[in-house]
Amino acid sequence: MEAFLASLSLVALAEMGDKTQLLAILLAARLRKPVPIIAGIFAATLANHFFAALVGQQVAGLLDSPAFRFAIAGGFIVMGLWALIPDKFDEKDEPKRRGAGVFLTTLIAFFLVEMGDKTQIATVAMGAHYQNVFAVTAGTTLGMMVANVPAVLLGHKIERILPIRALQIGAALMFAGLGIWIGAQTAGWV
């Protein structure tokens, strides 16, 4: 349950103001079909985060050492700093609709934009730390949906409702706190 709840809260906060959330807002504004957009985001996130958690679990299984755990801890701290940098979404990154349905357009665009994103990297790190692919995937996927469904339904109004900068700082503190905690556990301080 810890893996699920930590993954959910970490990714839900980290996604606020992230480029994939900006993509969700853009898709909602341009395509105006929330149900297939939400379904596309869910399918893309589930596939992307399952593989990310699996990679994390497999890498951790191969490199189960204090040095690797310190590297994971450092990675969380770096992600905390990264969370403080606001993402921007360029018009050139906007998905082009070429006869594909809204679901397929969203699925492909969201999957590709999520590659190398901080939430995907966080999923790899959570998979490595918790060694539970299914709990991490379920948590991170639900975290993405918690952040993106309102973005799809509210569109550009989301930025006026939520203090994005405060959420970014909260995500940064969670990443850094988790990194410090893992480092302290590895050092035997806790």
mmCIF file of C-alpha atoms in Angstrom, residues 5 12 16 21 34 39 51 54 64 67 69 73 80-81 84 87 94 100 113 118 121 125 132 143 148 156 161 165 170:
data_model
loop_
_atom_site.group_PDB
_atom_site.id
_atom_site.type_symbol
_atom_site.label_atom_id
_atom_site.label_comp_id
_atom_site.label_asym_id
_atom_site.label_seq_id
_atom_site.Cartn_x
_atom_site.Cartn_y
_atom_site.Cartn_z
ATOM 1 C CA LEU A 5 0.142 5.800 -2.059
ATOM 2 C CA ALA A 12 -0.065 13.761 -8.916
ATOM 3 C CA MET A 16 0.974 19.917 -11.966
ATOM 4 C CA GLN A 21 -0.617 18.394 -18.282
ATOM 5 C CA PRO A 34 -13.104 14.902 -23.164
ATOM 6 C CA ALA A 39 -9.255 7.381 -22.279
ATOM 7 C CA PHE A 51 7.265 -0.299 -18.613
ATOM 8 C CA LEU A 54 9.305 -2.660 -14.754
ATOM 9 C CA ASP A 64 20.999 -4.012 -5.343
ATOM 10 C CA ALA A 67 25.755 2.703 -3.986
ATOM 11 C CA ARG A 69 20.306 3.050 -3.399
ATOM 12 C CA ALA A 73 18.153 8.851 -3.394
ATOM 13 C CA GLY A 80 12.900 17.701 -6.697
ATOM 14 C CA LEU A 81 15.041 20.462 -8.165
ATOM 15 C CA LEU A 84 10.844 23.649 -9.605
ATOM 16 C CA ASP A 87 7.579 23.259 -18.274
ATOM 17 C CA GLU A 94 1.317 20.083 -30.745
ATOM 18 C CA ALA A 100 -6.673 9.583 -36.612
ATOM 19 C CA VAL A 113 5.530 13.449 -24.689
ATOM 20 C CA LYS A 118 10.006 13.723 -14.811
ATOM 21 C CA ILE A 121 11.664 9.003 -14.460
ATOM 22 C CA ALA A 125 12.811 5.344 -9.460
ATOM 23 C CA ASN A 132 6.410 -3.601 -6.883
ATOM 24 C CA GLY A 143 -1.718 10.183 -9.972
ATOM 25 C CA ASN A 148 -4.986 15.437 -15.911
ATOM 26 C CA HIS A 156 -7.389 26.746 -19.421
ATOM 27 C CA ILE A 161 -8.095 27.567 -9.901
ATOM 28 C CA ARG A 165 3.761 27.270 -8.453
ATOM 29 C CA GLY A 170 5.139 20.802 -2.982
#
